[in-house]
JSON list of C-alpha atoms and ligand atoms in Angstrom, two decimals:
[
{"chain": "J", "resi": 1, "resn": "UNK", "atom": "CA", "xyz": [-0.12, -0.04, -0.03]},
{"chain": "J", "resi": 2, "resn": "UNK", "atom": "CA", "xyz": [1.13, 3.41, -0.83]},
{"chain": "J", "resi": 3, "resn": "UNK", "atom": "CA", "xyz": [0.70, 6.28, 1.29]},
{"chain": "J", "resi": 4, "resn": "UNK", "atom": "CA", "xyz": [-0.52, 9.77, 0.00]},
{"chain": "J", "resi": 5, "resn": "UNK", "atom": "CA", "xyz": [1.21, 12.85, 1.66]},
{"chain": "J", "resi": 6, "resn": "UNK", "atom": "CA", "xyz": [-2.01, 13.32, 3.66]},
{"chain": "J", "resi": 7, "resn": "UNK", "atom": "CA", "xyz": [-2.27, 9.89, 5.12]},
{"chain": "J", "resi": 8, "resn": "UNK", "atom": "CA", "xyz": [1.60, 10.28, 5.93]},
{"chain": "J", "resi": 9, "resn": "UNK", "atom": "CA", "xyz": [0.80, 13.57, 7.74]},
{"chain": "J", "resi": 10, "resn": "UNK", "atom": "CA", "xyz": [-2.01, 12.00, 9.64]},
{"chain": "J", "resi": 11, "resn": "UNK", "atom": "CA", "xyz": [0.09, 8.97, 10.67]},
{"chain": "J", "resi": 12, "resn": "UNK", "atom": "CA", "xyz": [2.65, 11.75, 11.90]},
{"chain": "J", "resi": 13, "resn": "UNK", "atom": "CA", "xyz": [0.11, 13.35, 14.18]},
{"chain": "J", "resi": 14, "resn": "UNK", "atom": "CA", "xyz": [-0.41, 9.88, 15.81]},
{"chain": "J", "resi": 15, "resn": "UNK", "atom": "CA", "xyz": [3.02, 9.79, 17.15]},
{"chain": "J", "resi": 16, "resn": "UNK", "atom": "CA", "xyz": [2.27, 10.94, 20.65]},
{"chain": "J", "resi": 17, "resn": "UNK", "atom": "CA", "xyz": [3.10, 8.38, 23.03]},
{"chain": "J", "resi": 18, "resn": "UNK", "atom": "CA", "xyz": [0.64, 7.32, 25.65]},
{"chain": "J", "resi": 19, "resn": "UNK", "atom": "CA", "xyz": [1.75, 4.00, 27.19]},
{"chain": "J", "resi": 20, "resn": "UNK", "atom": "CA", "xyz": [3.01, 0.56, 26.88]},
{"chain": "J", "resi": 21, "resn": "UNK", "atom": "CA", "xyz": [4.54, -2.62, 28.72]},
{"chain": "J", "resi": 22, "resn": "UNK", "atom": "CA", "xyz": [8.05, -2.86, 27.85]},
{"chain": "J", "resi": 23, "resn": "UNK", "atom": "CA", "xyz": [8.75, -6.11, 29.85]},
{"chain": "J", "resi": 24, "resn": "UNK", "atom": "CA", "xyz": [8.14, -8.88, 29.78]},
{"chain": "J", "resi": 25, "resn": "UNK", "atom": "CA", "xyz": [8.36, -9.35, 26.17]},
{"chain": "J", "resi": 26, "resn": "UNK", "atom": "CA", "xyz": [4.95, -8.63, 24.80]},
{"chain": "J", "resi": 27, "resn": "UNK", "atom": "CA", "xyz": [3.04, -9.33, 21.72]},
{"chain": "J", "resi": 28, "resn": "UNK", "atom": "CA", "xyz": [3.96, -7.37, 18.39]},
{"chain": "J", "resi": 29, "resn": "UNK", "atom": "CA", "xyz": [2.33, -6.70, 15.24]},
{"chain": "J", "resi": 30, "resn": "UNK", "atom": "CA", "xyz": [2.94, -9.00, 12.17]},
{"chain": "J", "resi": 31, "resn": "UNK", "atom": "CA", "xyz": [1.65, -10.44, 8.97]},
{"chain": "J", "resi": 32, "resn": "UNK", "atom": "CA", "xyz": [-1.33, -12.07, 10.80]},
{"chain": "J", "resi": 33, "resn": "UNK", "atom": "CA", "xyz": [-2.30, -8.87, 12.43]},
{"chain": "J", "resi": 34, "resn": "UNK", "atom": "CA", "xyz": [-2.06, -7.16, 8.90]},
{"chain": "J", "resi": 35, "resn": "UNK", "atom": "CA", "xyz": [-4.12, -9.73, 7.38]},
{"chain": "J", "resi": 36, "resn": "UNK", "atom": "CA", "xyz": [-7.10, -9.00, 9.83]},
{"chain": "J", "resi": 37, "resn": "UNK", "atom": "CA", "xyz": [-6.42, -5.38, 10.78]},
{"chain": "J", "resi": 38, "resn": "UNK", "atom": "CA", "xyz": [-4.68, -4.27, 7.63]},
{"chain": "J", "resi": 39, "resn": "UNK", "atom": "CA", "xyz": [-1.17, -2.99, 7.08]},
{"chain": "J", "resi": 40, "resn": "UNK", "atom": "CA", "xyz": [-1.88, 0.47, 8.11]},
{"chain": "J", "resi": 41, "resn": "UNK", "atom": "CA", "xyz": [-2.99, -0.85, 11.42]},
{"chain": "J", "resi": 42, "resn": "UNK", "atom": "CA", "xyz": [0.28, -2.79, 11.75]},
{"chain": "J", "resi": 43, "resn": "UNK", "atom": "CA", "xyz": [2.28, 0.37, 10.66]},
{"chain": "J", "resi": 44, "resn": "UNK", "atom": "CA", "xyz": [0.46, 2.41, 13.13]},
{"chain": "J", "resi": 45, "resn": "UNK", "atom": "CA", "xyz": [1.38, 0.36, 15.95]},
{"chain": "J", "resi": 46, "resn": "UNK", "atom": "CA", "xyz": [5.06, -0.12, 14.80]},
{"chain": "J", "resi": 47, "resn": "UNK", "atom": "CA", "xyz": [5.44, 3.71, 14.46]},
{"chain": "J", "resi": 48, "resn": "UNK", "atom": "CA", "xyz": [4.02, 4.29, 18.02]},
{"chain": "J", "resi": 49, "resn": "UNK", "atom": "CA", "xyz": [3.87, 1.15, 20.22]},
{"chain": "J", "resi": 50, "resn": "UNK", "atom": "CA", "xyz": [2.07, 3.21, 23.01]},
{"chain": "J", "resi": 51, "resn": "UNK", "atom": "CA", "xyz": [-1.03, 4.05, 20.89]},
{"chain": "J", "resi": 52, "resn": "UNK", "atom": "CA", "xyz": [-4.50, 3.24, 22.21]},
{"chain": "J", "resi": 53, "resn": "UNK", "atom": "CA", "xyz": [-6.62, 1.16, 20.29]},
{"chain": "J", "resi": 54, "resn": "UNK", "atom": "CA", "xyz": [-9.08, 3.75, 19.25]},
{"chain": "J", "resi": 55, "resn": "UNK", "atom": "CA", "xyz": [-6.37, 5.17, 16.96]},
{"chain": "J", "resi": 56, "resn": "UNK", "atom": "CA", "xyz": [-6.40, 2.11, 14.98]},
{"chain": "J", "resi": 57, "resn": "UNK", "atom": "CA", "xyz": [-8.95, 1.44, 11.93]},
{"chain": "J", "resi": 58, "resn": "UNK", "atom": "CA", "xyz": [-9.70, -2.15, 11.85]},
{"chain": "J", "resi": 59, "resn": "UNK", "atom": "CA", "xyz": [-9.65, -3.26, 7.99]},
{"chain": "J", "resi": 60, "resn": "UNK", "atom": "CA", "xyz": [-11.63, -6.27, 8.47]},
{"chain": "J", "resi": 61, "resn": "UNK", "atom": "CA", "xyz": [-14.34, -7.81, 11.05]},
{"chain": "J", "resi": 62, "resn": "UNK", "atom": "CA", "xyz": [-11.78, -10.29, 11.99]},
{"chain": "J", "resi": 63, "resn": "UNK", "atom": "CA", "xyz": [-9.51, -7.66, 13.63]},
{"chain": "J", "resi": 64, "resn": "UNK", "atom": "CA", "xyz": [-10.23, -7.77, 17.24]},
{"chain": "J", "resi": 65, "resn": "UNK", "atom": "CA", "xyz": [-8.58, -4.93, 18.63]},
{"chain": "J", "resi": 66, "resn": "UNK", "atom": "CA", "xyz": [-10.25, -5.71, 22.22]},
{"chain": "J", "resi": 67, "resn": "UNK", "atom": "CA", "xyz": [-7.81, -8.33, 22.72]},
{"chain": "J", "resi": 68, "resn": "UNK", "atom": "CA", "xyz": [-4.10, -7.42, 22.81]},
{"chain": "J", "resi": 69, "resn": "UNK", "atom": "CA", "xyz": [-4.79, -4.27, 20.58]},
{"chain": "J", "resi": 70, "resn": "UNK", "atom": "CA", "xyz": [-5.22, -6.70, 17.52]},
{"chain": "J", "resi": 71, "resn": "UNK", "atom": "CA", "xyz": [-1.87, -8.48, 17.91]},
{"chain": "J", "resi": 72, "resn": "UNK", "atom": "CA", "xyz": [-2.17, -12.15, 17.35]},
{"chain": "J", "resi": 73, "resn": "UNK", "atom": "CA", "xyz": [-0.55, -15.29, 18.48]},
{"chain": "J", "resi": 74, "resn": "UNK", "atom": "CA", "xyz": [0.33, -16.37, 14.99]},
{"chain": "J", "resi": 75, "resn": "UNK", "atom": "CA", "xyz": [2.83, -13.40, 15.06]},
{"chain": "J", "resi": 76, "resn": "UNK", "atom": "CA", "xyz": [4.26, -14.42, 18.31]},
{"chain": "J", "resi": 77, "resn": "UNK", "atom": "CA", "xyz": [4.68, -17.91, 18.51]},
{"chain": "J", "resi": 78, "resn": "UNK", "atom": "CA", "xyz": [8.41, -17.53, 19.18]},
{"chain": "J", "resi": 79, "resn": "UNK", "atom": "CA", "xyz": [7.84, -15.11, 22.24]},
{"chain": "J", "resi": 80, "resn": "UNK", "atom": "CA", "xyz": [5.98, -17.45, 24.49]},
{"chain": "J", "resi": 81, "resn": "UNK", "atom": "CA", "xyz": [7.15, -17.53, 28.09]},
{"chain": "J", "resi": 82, "resn": "UNK", "atom": "CA", "xyz": [6.75, -20.12, 30.41]},
{"chain": "J", "resi": 83, "resn": "UNK", "atom": "CA", "xyz": [5.88, -19.42, 34.18]},
{"chain": "J", "resi": 84, "resn": "UNK", "atom": "CA", "xyz": [5.18, -21.70, 36.93]},
{"chain": "J", "resi": 85, "resn": "UNK", "atom": "CA", "xyz": [2.31, -20.97, 39.55]},
{"chain": "J", "resi": 86, "resn": "UNK", "atom": "CA", "xyz": [3.29, -18.92, 42.44]},
{"chain": "J", "resi": 87, "resn": "UNK", "atom": "CA", "xyz": [6.19, -17.22, 40.13]},
{"chain": "J", "resi": 88, "resn": "UNK", "atom": "CA", "xyz": [6.64, -13.44, 40.63]},
{"chain": "J", "resi": 89, "resn": "UNK", "atom": "CA", "xyz": [6.76, -11.68, 37.17]},
{"chain": "J", "resi": 90, "resn": "UNK", "atom": "CA", "xyz": [7.99, -8.15, 37.11]},
{"chain": "J", "resi": 91, "resn": "UNK", "atom": "CA", "xyz": [6.65, -5.61, 34.60]},
{"chain": "J", "resi": 92, "resn": "UNK", "atom": "CA", "xyz": [7.89, -2.50, 33.29]},
{"chain": "J", "resi": 93, "resn": "UNK", "atom": "CA", "xyz": [5.52, 0.17, 31.85]},
{"chain": "J", "resi": 94, "resn": "UNK", "atom": "CA", "xyz": [6.06, 3.32, 30.16]},
{"chain": "J", "resi": 95, "resn": "UNK", "atom": "CA", "xyz": [3.55, 6.10, 30.44]},
{"chain": "J", "resi": 96, "resn": "UNK", "atom": "CA", "xyz": [4.80, 9.11, 28.35]},
{"chain": "J", "resi": 97, "resn": "UNK", "atom": "CA", "xyz": [1.37, 10.60, 28.25]},
{"chain": "J", "resi": 98, "resn": "UNK", "atom": "CA", "xyz": [-0.57, 9.41, 31.48]},
{"chain": "J", "resi": 99, "resn": "UNK", "atom": "CA", "xyz": [-4.33, 9.37, 31.50]},
{"chain": "J", "resi": 100, "resn": "UNK", "atom": "CA", "xyz": [-6.00, 8.80, 34.84]},
{"chain": "J", "resi": 101, "resn": "UNK", "atom": "CA", "xyz": [-8.32, 5.78, 34.99]},
{"chain": "J", "resi": 102, "resn": "UNK", "atom": "CA", "xyz": [-8.48, 2.00, 35.95]},
{"chain": "J", "resi": 103, "resn": "UNK", "atom": "CA", "xyz": [-5.88, -0.57, 35.22]},
{"chain": "J", "resi": 104, "resn": "UNK", "atom": "CA", "xyz": [-5.22, -4.19, 35.81]},
{"chain": "J", "resi": 105, "resn": "UNK", "atom": "CA", "xyz": [-3.37, -7.05, 34.68]},
{"chain": "J", "resi": 106, "resn": "UNK", "atom": "CA", "xyz": [-5.30, -10.57, 34.05]},
{"chain": "J", "resi": 107, "resn": "UNK", "atom": "CA", "xyz": [-4.95, -13.86, 32.77]},
{"chain": "J", "resi": 108, "resn": "UNK", "atom": "CA", "xyz": [-7.12, -13.94, 29.67]},
{"chain": "J", "resi": 109, "resn": "UNK", "atom": "CA", "xyz": [-8.25, -16.88, 27.76]},
{"chain": "J", "resi": 110, "resn": "UNK", "atom": "CA", "xyz": [-7.58, -15.95, 24.13]},
{"chain": "J", "resi": 111, "resn": "UNK", "atom": "CA", "xyz": [-10.22, -18.31, 22.58]},
{"chain": "J", "resi": 112, "resn": "UNK", "atom": "CA", "xyz": [-13.11, -16.63, 24.28]},
{"chain": "J", "resi": 113, "resn": "UNK", "atom": "CA", "xyz": [-11.38, -13.22, 25.26]},
{"chain": "J", "resi": 114, "resn": "UNK", "atom": "CA", "xyz": [-12.66, -13.72, 29.01]},
{"chain": "J", "resi": 115, "resn": "UNK", "atom": "CA", "xyz": [-10.71, -13.15, 32.13]},
{"chain": "J", "resi": 116, "resn": "UNK", "atom": "CA", "xyz": [-9.65, -16.21, 34.21]},
{"chain": "J", "resi": 117, "resn": "UNK", "atom": "CA", "xyz": [-10.08, -15.71, 37.83]},
{"chain": "J", "resi": 118, "resn": "UNK", "atom": "CA", "xyz": [-9.20, -12.30, 39.65]},
{"chain": "J", "resi": 119, "resn": "UNK", "atom": "CA", "xyz": [-6.94, -9.70, 38.13]},
{"chain": "J", "resi": 120, "resn": "UNK", "atom": "CA", "xyz": [-3.45, -10.39, 39.42]},
{"chain": "J", "resi": 121, "resn": "UNK", "atom": "CA", "xyz": [-3.07, -6.68, 40.03]},
{"chain": "J", "resi": 122, "resn": "UNK", "atom": "CA", "xyz": [-5.69, -3.84, 39.98]},
{"chain": "J", "resi": 123, "resn": "UNK", "atom": "CA", "xyz": [-5.47, -0.22, 40.12]},
{"chain": "J", "resi": 124, "resn": "UNK", "atom": "CA", "xyz": [-8.47, 1.80, 40.72]},
{"chain": "J", "resi": 125, "resn": "UNK", "atom": "CA", "xyz": [-6.85, 5.15, 39.61]},
{"chain": "J", "resi": 126, "resn": "UNK", "atom": "CA", "xyz": [-3.85, 4.61, 37.47]},
{"chain": "J", "resi": 127, "resn": "UNK", "atom": "CA", "xyz": [-1.56, 7.16, 35.26]},
{"chain": "J", "resi": 128, "resn": "UNK", "atom": "CA", "xyz": [-3.18, 10.10, 36.96]},
{"chain": "J", "resi": 129, "resn": "UNK", "atom": "CA", "xyz": [-1.87, 12.97, 34.90]},
{"chain": "J", "resi": 130, "resn": "UNK", "atom": "CA", "xyz": [-2.84, 15.54, 37.86]},
{"chain": "J", "resi": 131, "resn": "UNK", "atom": "CA", "xyz": [-0.09, 14.16, 40.05]},
{"chain": "J", "resi": 132, "resn": "UNK", "atom": "CA", "xyz": [3.30, 15.92, 39.87]},
{"chain": "J", "resi": 133, "resn": "UNK", "atom": "CA", "xyz": [4.75, 12.37, 39.82]},
{"chain": "J", "resi": 134, "resn": "UNK", "atom": "CA", "xyz": [3.44, 9.12, 39.12]},
{"chain": "J", "resi": 135, "resn": "UNK", "atom": "CA", "xyz": [3.41, 6.30, 41.79]},
{"chain": "J", "resi": 136, "resn": "UNK", "atom": "CA", "xyz": [6.49, 4.23, 41.28]},
{"chain": "J", "resi": 137, "resn": "UNK", "atom": "CA", "xyz": [4.17, 1.19, 41.19]},
{"chain": "J", "resi": 138, "resn": "UNK", "atom": "CA", "xyz": [2.61, 2.68, 38.04]},
{"chain": "J", "resi": 139, "resn": "UNK", "atom": "CA", "xyz": [5.62, 1.93, 35.82]},
{"chain": "J", "resi": 140, "resn": "UNK", "atom": "CA", "xyz": [7.24, -1.06, 37.83]},
{"chain": "J", "resi": 141, "resn": "UNK", "atom": "CA", "xyz": [5.13, -3.75, 39.52]},
{"chain": "J", "resi": 142, "resn": "UNK", "atom": "CA", "xyz": [4.84, -7.38, 39.79]},
{"chain": "J", "resi": 143, "resn": "UNK", "atom": "CA", "xyz": [2.17, -10.18, 39.62]},
{"chain": "J", "resi": 144, "resn": "UNK", "atom": "CA", "xyz": [2.06, -13.42, 40.99]},
{"chain": "J", "resi": 145, "resn": "UNK", "atom": "CA", "xyz": [1.23, -16.27, 38.41]},
{"chain": "J", "resi": 146, "resn": "UNK", "atom": "CA", "xyz": [-2.11, -18.01, 40.08]},
{"chain": "J", "resi": 147, "resn": "UNK", "atom": "CA", "xyz": [-2.72, -21.80, 40.56]},
{"chain": "J", "resi": 148, "resn": "UNK", "atom": "CA", "xyz": [-4.98, -22.56, 37.65]},
{"chain": "J", "resi": 149, "resn": "UNK", "atom": "CA", "xyz": [-7.20, -25.57, 37.01]},
{"chain": "J", "resi": 150, "resn": "UNK", "atom": "CA", "xyz": [-5.38, -28.52, 35.39]},
{"chain": "J", "resi": 151, "resn": "UNK", "atom": "CA", "xyz": [-4.83, -27.93, 31.58]},
{"chain": "J", "resi": 152, "resn": "UNK", "atom": "CA", "xyz": [-5.55, -24.31, 31.89]},
{"chain": "J", "resi": 153, "resn": "UNK", "atom": "CA", "xyz": [-2.96, -22.18, 30.11]},
{"chain": "J", "resi": 154, "resn": "UNK", "atom": "CA", "xyz": [-1.04, -25.08, 29.33]},
{"chain": "J", "resi": 155, "resn": "UNK", "atom": "CA", "xyz": [-0.95, -24.82, 25.40]},
{"chain": "J", "resi": 156, "resn": "UNK", "atom": "CA", "xyz": [0.87, -21.91, 23.87]},
{"chain": "J", "resi": 157, "resn": "UNK", "atom": "CA", "xyz": [-1.64, -19.51, 22.35]},
{"chain": "J", "resi": 158, "resn": "UNK", "atom": "CA", "xyz": [-4.48, -20.37, 24.92]},
{"chain": "J", "resi": 159, "resn": "UNK", "atom": "CA", "xyz": [-3.56, -17.57, 27.30]},
{"chain": "J", "resi": 160, "resn": "UNK", "atom": "CA", "xyz": [-2.13, -14.16, 27.74]},
{"chain": "J", "resi": 161, "resn": "UNK", "atom": "CA", "xyz": [-1.27, -11.91, 30.70]},
{"chain": "J", "resi": 162, "resn": "UNK", "atom": "CA", "xyz": [-2.94, -8.87, 29.54]},
{"chain": "J", "resi": 163, "resn": "UNK", "atom": "CA", "xyz": [-2.11, -5.17, 30.77]},
{"chain": "J", "resi": 164, "resn": "UNK", "atom": "CA", "xyz": [-5.42, -3.28, 30.40]},
{"chain": "J", "resi": 165, "resn": "UNK", "atom": "CA", "xyz": [-5.62, 0.55, 31.04]},
{"chain": "J", "resi": 166, "resn": "UNK", "atom": "CA", "xyz": [-8.59, 2.90, 30.25]},
{"chain": "J", "resi": 167, "resn": "UNK", "atom": "CA", "xyz": [-7.85, 6.45, 30.18]},
{"chain": "J", "resi": 168, "resn": "UNK", "atom": "CA", "xyz": [-11.25, 7.90, 31.48]},
{"chain": "J", "resi": 169, "resn": "UNK", "atom": "CA", "xyz": [-10.96, 11.54, 30.46]},
{"chain": "J", "resi": 170, "resn": "UNK", "atom": "CA", "xyz": [-9.11, 10.69, 27.29]},
{"chain": "J", "resi": 171, "resn": "UNK", "atom": "CA", "xyz": [-11.53, 7.65, 26.49]},
{"chain": "J", "resi": 172, "resn": "UNK", "atom": "CA", "xyz": [-8.46, 5.66, 25.39]},
{"chain": "J", "resi": 173, "resn": "UNK", "atom": "CA", "xyz": [-7.93, 2.03, 26.03]},
{"chain": "J", "resi": 174, "resn": "UNK", "atom": "CA", "xyz": [-4.62, 0.37, 26.22]},
{"chain": "J", "resi": 175, "resn": "UNK", "atom": "CA", "xyz": [-3.67, -3.31, 26.01]},
{"chain": "J", "resi": 176, "resn": "UNK", "atom": "CA", "xyz": [-0.39, -5.31, 26.07]},
{"chain": "J", "resi": 177, "resn": "UNK", "atom": "CA", "xyz": [-0.35, -8.81, 26.00]},
{"chain": "J", "resi": 178, "resn": "UNK", "atom": "CA", "xyz": [2.43, -11.50, 27.18]},
{"chain": "J", "resi": 179, "resn": "UNK", "atom": "CA", "xyz": [1.88, -15.00, 25.61]},
{"chain": "J", "resi": 180, "resn": "UNK", "atom": "CA", "xyz": [2.64, -17.74, 28.20]},
{"chain": "J", "resi": 181, "resn": "UNK", "atom": "CA", "xyz": [2.10, -21.22, 29.16]},
{"chain": "J", "resi": 182, "resn": "UNK", "atom": "CA", "xyz": [2.02, -22.62, 32.70]},
{"chain": "J", "resi": 183, "resn": "UNK", "atom": "CA", "xyz": [4.50, -25.34, 33.33]},
{"chain": "P", "resi": 1, "resn": "LIG", "atom": "CU1", "xyz": [-3.17, 8.67, 25.23]}
]
């Protein structure tokens, strides 16, 4: 796809970072996402990995932005991490443009896009731009891998740890996913 000058200019205005998880290694956008969401969506995410899903125009009905901001397992089969129940997993977030709102990290069943169990960590008020400085745990926090039912999250692609943040005032939704299996 060739971009017009106007399209490039509109892409450029989207380069205004908001937030993302930088560790553990998260899902990235690739060919499978491009097939469902369009190459422009992949390009937008690759230009600015911190954009909210509202900034992405899905190309087809198969583009599910409300799971991992459209990033798919097929593009991330070599990024699956193995955790054990009780393991403490450290997260690092970047929040260049904070927006106050709720945030959580949950185990999500990717087949049904449903949360398994309780959130592993939950913030009622996250990334509050009214604060002079964000609490340290907004950008560095840990979760503990829960004891799951037998067979749950045992197969790669079945489950992700999803960081979900909604900026209430900005009306922007952020999602980062880590593919994992429980050993
Ligand atoms: Cu934002």
